Coordinates of N, CA and C in Angstrom, one line a residue:
X1367 N -12.9 -11.2 -8.1 CA -11.7 -10.5 -8.2 C -10.6 -11.3 -8.9
X1368 N -9.8 -10.6 -9.6 CA -8.7 -11.2 -10.3 C -7.6 -11.7 -9.4
X1369 N -7.0 -12.8 -9.9 CA -5.8 -13.4 -9.1 C -4.6 -12.4 -9.2
X1370 N -3.7 -12.6 -8.2 CA -2.5 -11.7 -8.2 C -1.7 -11.8 -9.5
X1371 N -1.5 -13.1 -10.0 CA -0.7 -13.2 -11.2 C -1.4 -12.6 -12.4
X1372 N -2.7 -12.7 -12.5 CA -3.4 -12.1 -13.6 C -3.3 -10.6 -13.5
X1373 N -3.4 -10.0 -12.3 CA -3.3 -8.6 -12.2 C -1.9 -8.1 -12.6
X1374 N -0.9 -8.8 -12.1 CA 0.5 -8.4 -12.5 C 0.7 -8.5 -14.0
X1375 N 0.2 -9.5 -14.6 CA 0.3 -9.6 -16.1 C -0.4 -8.5 -16.8
X1376 N -1.6 -8.2 -16.3 CA -2.4 -7.1 -16.8 C -1.7 -5.8 -16.7
X1377 N -1.1 -5.5 -15.6 CA -0.4 -4.3 -15.4 C 0.8 -4.2 -16.4
X1378 N 1.5 -5.3 -16.5 CA 2.7 -5.3 -17.5 C 2.3 -5.2 -18.9
X1379 N 1.0 -5.6 -19.2 CA 0.6 -5.5 -20.6 C 0.0 -4.2 -21.0
X1380 N -0.2 -3.3 -20.0 CA -0.8 -2.0 -20.3 C 0.2 -0.9 -19.9
X1381 N 1.0 -0.4 -20.8 CA 2.0 0.6 -20.5 C 1.4 1.9 -19.8
X1382 N 0.3 2.3 -20.2 CA -0.3 3.5 -19.6 C -0.7 3.3 -18.2
X1383 N -1.3 2.1 -17.9 CA -1.6 1.8 -16.5 C -0.4 1.6 -15.7
X1384 N 0.6 0.8 -16.2 CA 1.9 0.6 -15.6 C 2.5 2.0 -15.2
X1385 N 2.5 2.9 -16.2 CA 3.1 4.2 -16.0 C 2.4 5.0 -14.9
X1386 N 1.1 4.9 -14.8 CA 0.3 5.6 -13.8 C 0.6 5.0 -12.4
X1387 N 0.6 3.7 -12.4 CA 0.9 3.0 -11.1 C 2.3 3.4 -10.6
X1388 N 3.2 3.4 -11.5 CA 4.6 3.8 -11.1 C 4.7 5.2 -10.7
X1389 N 4.2 6.1 -11.5 CA 4.4 7.5 -11.3 C 3.5 8.2 -10.3
X1390 N 2.2 7.8 -10.3 CA 1.2 8.5 -9.4 C 1.0 7.7 -8.1
X1391 N 1.2 6.4 -8.1 CA 0.8 5.6 -7.0 C 2.0 4.8 -6.4
X1392 N 3.2 5.0 -7.0 CA 4.4 4.4 -6.5 C 4.3 2.9 -6.3
X1393 N 3.8 2.2 -7.3 CA 3.7 0.8 -7.3 C 4.3 0.4 -8.7
X1394 N 5.6 0.1 -8.7 CA 6.4 -0.2 -9.9 C 6.7 -1.6 -10.0
X1395 N 6.1 -2.4 -10.9 CA 6.3 -3.8 -11.1 C 7.7 -4.1 -11.7
X1396 N 8.4 -3.1 -12.1 CA 9.8 -3.3 -12.6 C 10.8 -3.2 -11.5
X1397 N 10.4 -2.8 -10.3 CA 11.4 -2.6 -9.2 C 11.2 -3.8 -8.1
X1398 N 11.3 -5.0 -8.6 CA 11.2 -6.1 -7.7 C 12.4 -6.4 -6.9
X1399 N 13.6 -5.8 -7.2 CA 14.8 -6.1 -6.5 C 14.8 -5.4 -5.1
X1400 N 13.9 -4.5 -4.9 CA 13.8 -3.7 -3.6 C 13.7 -4.7 -2.4
X1401 N 13.1 -5.8 -2.6 CA 12.8 -6.7 -1.5 C 13.8 -7.8 -1.3
X1402 N 14.9 -7.7 -2.0 CA 15.9 -8.8 -1.8 C 16.3 -9.0 -0.3
X1403 N 16.4 -10.2 0.1 CA 16.9 -10.5 1.5 C 15.8 -10.4 2.5
X1404 N 14.5 -10.3 2.1 CA 13.5 -10.2 3.1 C 12.6 -11.5 3.1
X1405 N 12.0 -11.8 4.2 CA 11.1 -13.0 4.3 C 10.2 -12.7 5.5
X1406 N 9.3 -13.6 5.8 CA 8.5 -13.5 7.0 C 9.3 -14.0 8.2
X1407 N 9.1 -13.4 9.4 CA 9.8 -13.9 10.6 C 9.7 -15.4 10.8
X1408 N 8.6 -15.9 10.4 CA 8.4 -17.4 10.5 C 9.3 -18.2 9.7
X1409 N 10.0 -17.5 8.7 CA 10.9 -18.2 7.8 C 10.2 -18.4 6.4
X1410 N 8.9 -18.2 6.3 CA 8.2 -18.3 5.0 C 8.7 -17.3 4.0
X1411 N 8.9 -17.7 2.8 CA 9.4 -16.8 1.8 C 8.4 -15.7 1.4
X1412 N 8.9 -14.6 0.8 CA 8.1 -13.6 0.3 C 8.5 -13.4 -1.2
X1413 N 7.5 -13.2 -2.0 CA 7.7 -13.0 -3.5 C 7.6 -11.5 -3.8
X1414 N 8.7 -10.9 -4.1 CA 8.7 -9.4 -4.4 C 7.9 -9.2 -5.7
X1415 N 7.0 -8.3 -5.7 CA 6.2 -8.0 -6.9 C 6.3 -6.6 -7.4
X1416 N 6.7 -5.7 -6.5 CA 6.9 -4.2 -6.9 C 7.7 -3.5 -5.9
X1417 N 8.1 -2.3 -6.3 CA 8.8 -1.4 -5.4 C 8.3 0.0 -5.5
X1418 N 8.7 0.9 -4.6 CA 8.3 2.3 -4.7 C 9.6 3.1 -4.8
X1419 N 9.4 4.5 -4.9 CA 10.5 5.4 -5.1 C 11.5 5.4 -4.0
X1420 N 11.0 5.1 -2.8 CA 11.9 5.2 -1.6 C 12.6 3.9 -1.3
X1421 N 12.5 2.9 -2.1 CA 13.2 1.6 -1.8 C 12.3 0.6 -1.0
X1422 N 11.0 1.0 -0.8 CA 10.1 0.1 -0.2 C 9.7 -1.0 -1.2
X1423 N 9.1 -2.1 -0.7 CA 8.8 -3.2 -1.5 C 7.5 -3.8 -1.1
X1424 N 6.8 -4.4 -2.1 CA 5.5 -5.1 -2.0 C 5.8 -6.6 -2.3
X1425 N 5.2 -7.4 -1.5 CA 5.4 -8.9 -1.6 C 4.1 -9.6 -1.6
X1426 N 4.0 -10.8 -2.3 CA 3.0 -11.7 -2.1 C 3.5 -12.8 -1.2
X1427 N 2.6 -13.2 -0.3 CA 2.9 -14.3 0.6 C 2.4 -15.6 0.0
X1428 N 2.8 -16.7 0.6 CA 2.3 -18.0 0.2 C 0.8 -18.1 0.2
X1429 N 0.2 -18.9 -0.7 CA -1.2 -19.0 -0.8 C -1.8 -19.6 0.4
X1430 N -2.9 -19.1 0.9 CA -3.6 -19.6 2.1 C -5.1 -19.4 1.8
X1431 N -5.9 -20.5 1.9 CA -7.3 -20.4 1.7 C -7.6 -19.7 0.3
X1432 N -6.8 -20.0 -0.7 CA -7.1 -19.5 -2.0 C -6.6 -18.1 -2.3
X1433 N -6.0 -17.5 -1.3 CA -5.6 -16.1 -1.4 C -4.1 -15.9 -1.1
X1434 N -3.5 -14.9 -1.7 CA -2.1 -14.6 -1.4 C -2.0 -13.2 -0.8
X1435 N -1.8 -13.1 0.5 CA -1.8 -11.8 1.2 C -0.6 -11.0 0.7
X1436 N -0.8 -9.6 0.8 CA 0.2 -8.7 0.4 C 0.8 -8.0 1.6
X1437 N 2.2 -8.0 1.6 CA 2.9 -7.4 2.7 C 3.8 -6.3 2.1
X1438 N 3.9 -5.2 2.8 CA 4.8 -4.1 2.4 C 5.9 -3.9 3.4
X1439 N 7.1 -3.7 2.9 CA 8.3 -3.4 3.8 C 8.9 -2.1 3.3
X1440 N 9.0 -1.1 4.2 CA 9.6 0.2 3.9 C 11.1 0.1 3.9
X1441 N 11.7 1.1 3.4 CA 13.2 1.1 3.4 C 13.7 1.6 4.8
X1442 N 12.8 2.1 5.6 CA 13.2 2.5 7.0 C 12.9 1.5 8.1
X1443 N 12.6 0.3 7.7 CA 12.4 -0.7 8.7 C 11.0 -1.0 9.3
X1444 N 10.0 -0.5 8.6 CA 8.6 -0.8 9.0 C 8.0 -1.8 8.0
X1445 N 7.2 -2.7 8.5 CA 6.6 -3.7 7.5 C 5.4 -4.4 8.1
X1446 N 4.6 -4.9 7.2 CA 3.5 -5.7 7.6 C 2.4 -5.8 6.6
X1447 N 1.3 -6.5 7.0 CA 0.2 -6.8 6.1 C -0.5 -5.5 5.7
X1448 N -0.8 -5.4 4.4 CA -1.7 -4.3 3.9 C -3.0 -4.8 3.3
X1449 N -3.1 -6.1 2.9 CA -4.3 -6.6 2.4 C -4.3 -8.1 2.2
X1450 N -5.4 -8.8 2.2 CA -5.5 -10.2 2.1 C -5.2 -10.7 0.7
X1451 N -5.2 -9.9 -0.3 CA -4.9 -10.3 -1.7 C -4.4 -9.0 -2.5
X1452 N -3.9 -9.3 -3.7 CA -3.4 -8.2 -4.5 C -4.5 -7.2 -4.9
X1453 N -5.7 -7.7 -5.3 CA -6.7 -6.8 -5.7 C -7.1 -5.8 -4.5
X1454 N -7.2 -6.4 -3.3 CA -7.5 -5.5 -2.2 C -6.3 -4.5 -1.9
X1455 N -5.1 -5.0 -2.1 CA -4.0 -4.1 -1.9 C -4.0 -2.9 -2.9
X1456 N -4.2 -3.3 -4.2 CA -4.3 -2.2 -5.2 C -5.4 -1.3 -5.0
X1457 N -6.6 -1.7 -4.5 CA -7.7 -0.8 -4.1 C -7.2 0.2 -3.1
X1458 N -6.4 -0.2 -2.1 CA -5.9 0.7 -1.1 C -4.8 1.6 -1.7
X1459 N -3.9 1.0 -2.4 CA -2.8 1.8 -3.0 C -3.3 2.9 -3.9
X1460 N -4.3 2.6 -4.7 CA -4.9 3.5 -5.7 C -5.9 4.5 -5.0
X1461 N -6.6 4.0 -4.0 CA -7.7 4.8 -3.5 C -7.4 5.6 -2.3
X1462 N -6.2 5.5 -1.7 CA -5.9 6.1 -0.4 C -4.4 6.5 -0.4
X1463 N -4.1 7.6 0.3 CA -2.7 8.0 0.5 C -2.3 7.1 1.7
X1464 N -2.1 5.8 1.5 CA -2.1 4.9 2.6 C -0.8 4.9 3.4
X1465 N 0.3 5.2 2.9 CA 1.5 5.2 3.7 C 1.5 6.3 4.7
X1466 N 1.1 7.5 4.2 CA 1.0 8.7 5.1 C -0.1 8.5 6.1
X1467 N -1.1 7.8 5.7 CA -2.2 7.5 6.6 C -1.7 6.6 7.8
X1468 N -0.8 5.7 7.5 CA -0.3 4.9 8.5 C 0.7 5.6 9.4
X1469 N 1.6 6.5 8.7 CA 2.5 7.3 9.5 C 1.8 8.2 10.5
X1470 N 0.7 8.8 10.1 CA -0.1 9.7 11.0 C -1.3 8.9 11.5
X1471 N -1.0 7.8 12.2 CA -2.1 7.0 12.7 C -2.3 7.0 14.2
X1472 N -1.4 7.7 14.9 CA -1.5 7.7 16.4 C -1.3 6.3 16.9
X1473 N -0.5 5.5 16.3 CA -0.2 4.2 16.8 C -1.2 3.2 16.3
X1474 N -2.0 3.5 15.3 CA -3.0 2.6 14.7 C -4.4 2.9 15.1
X1475 N -4.7 4.1 15.6 CA -6.0 4.5 16.0 C -6.8 4.8 14.7
X1476 N -7.9 4.1 14.5 CA -8.7 4.3 13.3 C -9.3 5.7 13.1
X1477 N -9.7 6.3 14.3 CA -10.2 7.7 14.2 C -9.1 8.7 13.7
X1478 N -7.9 8.5 14.3 CA -6.8 9.4 13.8 C -6.5 9.1 12.4
X1479 N -6.5 7.8 12.0 CA -6.3 7.5 10.6 C -7.3 8.1 9.6
X1480 N -8.6 8.1 10.1 CA -9.7 8.7 9.3 C -9.4 10.2 9.1
X1481 N -9.1 10.9 10.2 CA -8.8 12.3 10.1 C -7.6 12.6 9.2
X1482 N -6.6 11.8 9.4 CA -5.4 12.0 8.5 C -5.7 11.8 7.0
X1483 N -6.5 10.8 6.8 CA -6.9 10.5 5.4 C -7.7 11.6 4.8
X1484 N -8.6 12.2 5.5 CA -9.3 13.4 5.0 C -8.4 14.6 4.7
X1485 N -7.5 14.8 5.6 CA -6.5 15.9 5.4 C -5.7 15.6 4.1
X1486 N -5.2 14.4 4.0 CA -4.4 14.0 2.9 C -5.1 14.1 1.6
X1487 N -6.4 13.7 1.6 CA -7.2 13.8 0.4 C -7.4 15.3 -0.1
X1488 N -7.7 16.2 0.9 CA -7.8 17.6 0.6 C -6.6 18.2 0.0
X1489 N -5.4 17.8 0.6 CA -4.2 18.3 0.1 C -3.9 17.8 -1.3
X1490 N -4.2 16.5 -1.6 CA -4.0 15.9 -2.9 C -4.9 16.5 -3.9
X1491 N -6.1 16.8 -3.6 CA -7.0 17.4 -4.6 C -6.5 18.8 -5.0
X1492 N -6.0 19.5 -4.0 CA -5.4 20.9 -4.4 C -4.2 20.7 -5.2
X1493 N -3.3 19.8 -4.8 CA -2.0 19.7 -5.4 C -2.0 19.0 -6.8
X1494 N -3.0 18.1 -7.0 CA -3.0 17.3 -8.3 C -4.5 17.1 -8.6
X1495 N -5.2 18.1 -9.3 CA -6.6 17.9 -9.6 C -6.9 16.7 -10.5
X1496 N -5.9 16.2 -11.2 CA -6.2 15.1 -12.1 C -6.2 13.7 -11.4
X1497 N -5.8 13.7 -10.1 CA -5.6 12.5 -9.4 C -6.8 11.6 -9.3
X1498 N -8.0 12.2 -9.1 CA -9.3 11.5 -9.0 C -9.5 10.7 -10.3
X1499 N -9.3 11.4 -11.5 CA -9.4 10.8 -12.8 C -8.4 9.6 -13.0
X1500 N -7.2 9.8 -12.5 CA -6.2 8.8 -12.6 C -6.6 7.6 -11.8
X1501 N -7.1 7.8 -10.6 CA -7.6 6.7 -9.8 C -8.7 5.9 -10.5
X1502 N -9.7 6.6 -11.1 CA -10.8 6.0 -11.8 C -10.3 5.2 -13.0
X1503 N -9.4 5.7 -13.7 CA -8.9 5.1 -14.9 C -8.1 3.8 -14.5
X1504 N -7.3 3.8 -13.5 CA -6.6 2.6 -13.1 C -7.5 1.6 -12.6
X1505 N -8.5 2.0 -11.7 CA -9.4 1.1 -11.1 C -10.2 0.4 -12.2
X1506 N -10.7 1.1 -13.2 CA -11.5 0.5 -14.3 C -10.7 -0.4 -15.1
X1507 N -9.4 -0.1 -15.4 CA -8.6 -0.9 -16.3 C -8.3 -2.2 -15.6
X1508 N -8.2 -2.2 -14.3 CA -7.8 -3.4 -13.5 C -9.0 -4.1 -12.9
X1509 N -10.2 -3.6 -13.1 CA -11.4 -4.2 -12.6 C -11.4 -4.1 -11.0
X1510 N -10.9 -3.0 -10.5 CA -10.9 -2.8 -9.0 C -12.1 -2.1 -8.6
X1511 N -12.5 -2.3 -7.4 CA -13.6 -1.5 -6.8 C -13.1 -0.1 -6.4
X1512 N -14.0 0.9 -6.6 CA -13.7 2.2 -6.1 C -14.5 2.4 -4.9
X1513 N -13.8 2.4 -3.7 CA -14.4 2.5 -2.4 C -14.2 3.8 -1.8
X1514 N -15.1 4.2 -0.9 CA -14.9 5.5 -0.2 C -13.6 5.4 0.7
X1515 N -13.0 6.5 0.8 CA -11.7 6.6 1.6 C -11.9 6.1 3.0
X1516 N -13.0 6.4 3.6 CA -13.3 5.9 5.0 C -13.3 4.4 5.1
X1517 N -13.9 3.7 4.0 CA -13.9 2.3 4.0 C -12.5 1.7 3.8
X1518 N -11.7 2.4 3.0 CA -10.3 1.9 2.7 C -9.5 2.1 4.0
X1519 N -9.7 3.1 4.8 CA -9.0 3.3 6.0 C -9.2 2.2 7.0
X1520 N -10.5 1.8 7.1 CA -10.9 0.7 8.0 C -10.2 -0.6 7.5
X1521 N -10.2 -0.9 6.2 CA -9.6 -2.1 5.7 C -8.1 -2.1 6.0
X1522 N -7.5 -0.9 5.7 CA -6.0 -0.8 6.0 C -5.7 -1.0 7.5
X1523 N -6.4 -0.4 8.3 CA -6.2 -0.5 9.8 C -6.4 -1.9 10.2
X1524 N -7.4 -2.6 9.7 CA -7.7 -4.0 10.1 C -6.5 -4.9 9.6
X1525 N -6.1 -4.7 8.4 CA -5.0 -5.5 7.9 C -3.7 -5.3 8.6
X1526 N -3.3 -4.1 8.8 CA -2.0 -3.8 9.5 C -2.1 -4.3 10.9
X1527 N -3.3 -4.3 11.5 CA -3.4 -4.8 12.9 C -3.2 -6.3 13.0
X1528 N -3.4 -7.0 11.9 CA -3.2 -8.5 11.8 C -1.8 -8.9 11.5
X1529 N -0.9 -7.9 11.4 CA 0.5 -8.2 11.0 C 1.1 -9.3 12.0
X1530 N 1.0 -9.1 13.3 CA 1.5 -10.1 14.2 C 0.5 -11.2 14.4
X1531 N 1.0 -12.4 14.5 CA 2.3 -12.9 14.4 C 2.7 -13.4 13.0
X1532 N 1.8 -13.6 12.1 CA 2.0 -14.3 10.8 C 2.7 -13.5 9.7
X1533 N 2.6 -12.1 9.8 CA 3.1 -11.3 8.7 C 4.2 -10.3 9.1
X1534 N 4.9 -10.7 10.1 CA 6.1 -9.8 10.5 C 7.2 -10.0 9.5
X1535 N 7.7 -8.9 9.0 CA 8.8 -9.0 8.0 C 10.1 -9.0 8.7
X1536 N 11.1 -9.8 8.2 CA 12.4 -10.0 8.8 C 13.4 -10.1 7.6
X1537 N 14.7 -9.8 8.0 CA 15.8 -10.0 7.1 C 16.3 -11.4 7.2
X1538 N 17.1 -11.8 6.2 CA 17.7 -13.1 6.3 C 18.5 -13.3 7.5
X1539 N 19.0 -12.2 8.1 CA 19.8 -12.3 9.4 C 19.0 -12.4 10.6
X1540 N 17.6 -12.3 10.4 CA 16.7 -12.4 11.6 C 16.3 -11.1 12.2
X1541 N 16.8 -9.9 11.6 CA 16.3 -8.6 12.2 C 14.9 -8.4 11.8
X1542 N 14.0 -8.1 12.7 CA 12.6 -7.9 12.5 C 12.2 -6.5 12.3
X1543 N 11.4 -6.3 11.3 CA 10.9 -4.9 11.0 C 9.8 -4.5 12.0
X1544 N 9.8 -3.2 12.2 CA 8.8 -2.6 13.1 C 7.4 -2.5 12.5
X1545 N 6.4 -2.1 13.3 CA 5.0 -2.0 12.8 C 4.9 -0.9 11.7
X1546 N 3.9 -1.0 10.9 CA 3.6 0.0 9.9 C 3.0 1.2 10.6
X1547 N 2.3 1.1 11.7 CA 1.7 2.3 12.4 C 2.7 3.2 12.9
X1548 N 2.6 4.5 12.6 CA 3.4 5.5 13.2 C 2.7 6.1 14.4
X1549 N 3.5 6.8 15.2 CA 2.9 7.3 16.5 C 2.3 8.7 16.3
X1550 N 2.6 9.4 15.2 CA 2.2 10.8 15.0 C 0.7 10.8 14.7
X1551 N 0.0 11.9 15.2 CA -1.4 12.1 14.9 C -1.5 13.0 13.7
X1552 N -0.5 13.9 13.6 CA -0.5 14.8 12.5 C 0.9 15.3 12.3
X1553 N 1.2 15.9 11.1 CA 2.6 16.4 10.9 C 3.0 17.4 12.0
X1554 N 4.3 17.3 12.4 CA 4.8 18.2 13.4 C 5.0 19.6 12.7
X1555 N 5.3 20.6 13.5 CA 5.6 21.9 13.1 C 4.4 22.5 12.3
X1556 N 3.3 22.6 13.0 CA 2.2 23.3 12.4 C 1.0 22.4 12.1
X1557 N 1.2 21.1 12.1 CA 0.1 20.2 11.9 C -0.5 20.3 10.5
X1558 N -1.8 19.8 10.4 CA -2.5 19.8 9.1 C -2.8 21.3 8.8
X1559 N -2.7 21.6 7.6 CA -3.1 23.0 7.1 C -4.1 22.9 6.0

C-alpha cells in the first residue's frame, strides 16, 4: 500500500480524482483548515489532511510501527479513529457510506451497522447510479482495494472501537470529542424505506 504522503500527492496531481473525492466522497484535500485547534487528548498533534462539506476534518496521527493512523473529527463534536493508515481510510471513505453507517450504528453494534450499510447502499444506487463506477475509478487511480461493504463495516467498527484511549480528539482548551458511534439503529420518522 502507498504511504499517506504519496497518496495525498497523487490526489493533488490528478484533478479528476481530486474532484471526485471532493464532490462524491467529501474528502477535500484543499480544506485542511477545518481541523485547526484540534489534537489528541494525550496532547499529541494531529496533521490536518482534508475536510468535508460539513466542517469535519481528517487527520494523520504521528507515525507508529511504520503507519500513520487516520482520525476524523466532525463539526458536531464526534471524533475518533477510522483506519490504521490513509490507504485503509480511503478504502472506507470511497467504499462505504461510512459516516451514516456510524450514525445509525446502535452505539457501535456491528450487526446494526451492517443493516444500515445495506440500506444506505440501496438508497445510493437508486439516487446516483454512477456512484459504483466513480468508486471503481477512484480506487483504481489510487491503487486501493475494492472490498465488499460488509468487510468495510467490520473494519470501520473495529477501528472506531479502538478510539479510546489513544485516539480521542480534543480541542486546545481540553474539551474532548464524543465517540463516532451514534445511538440510532435507523432513521427516525419512518425508518429505512
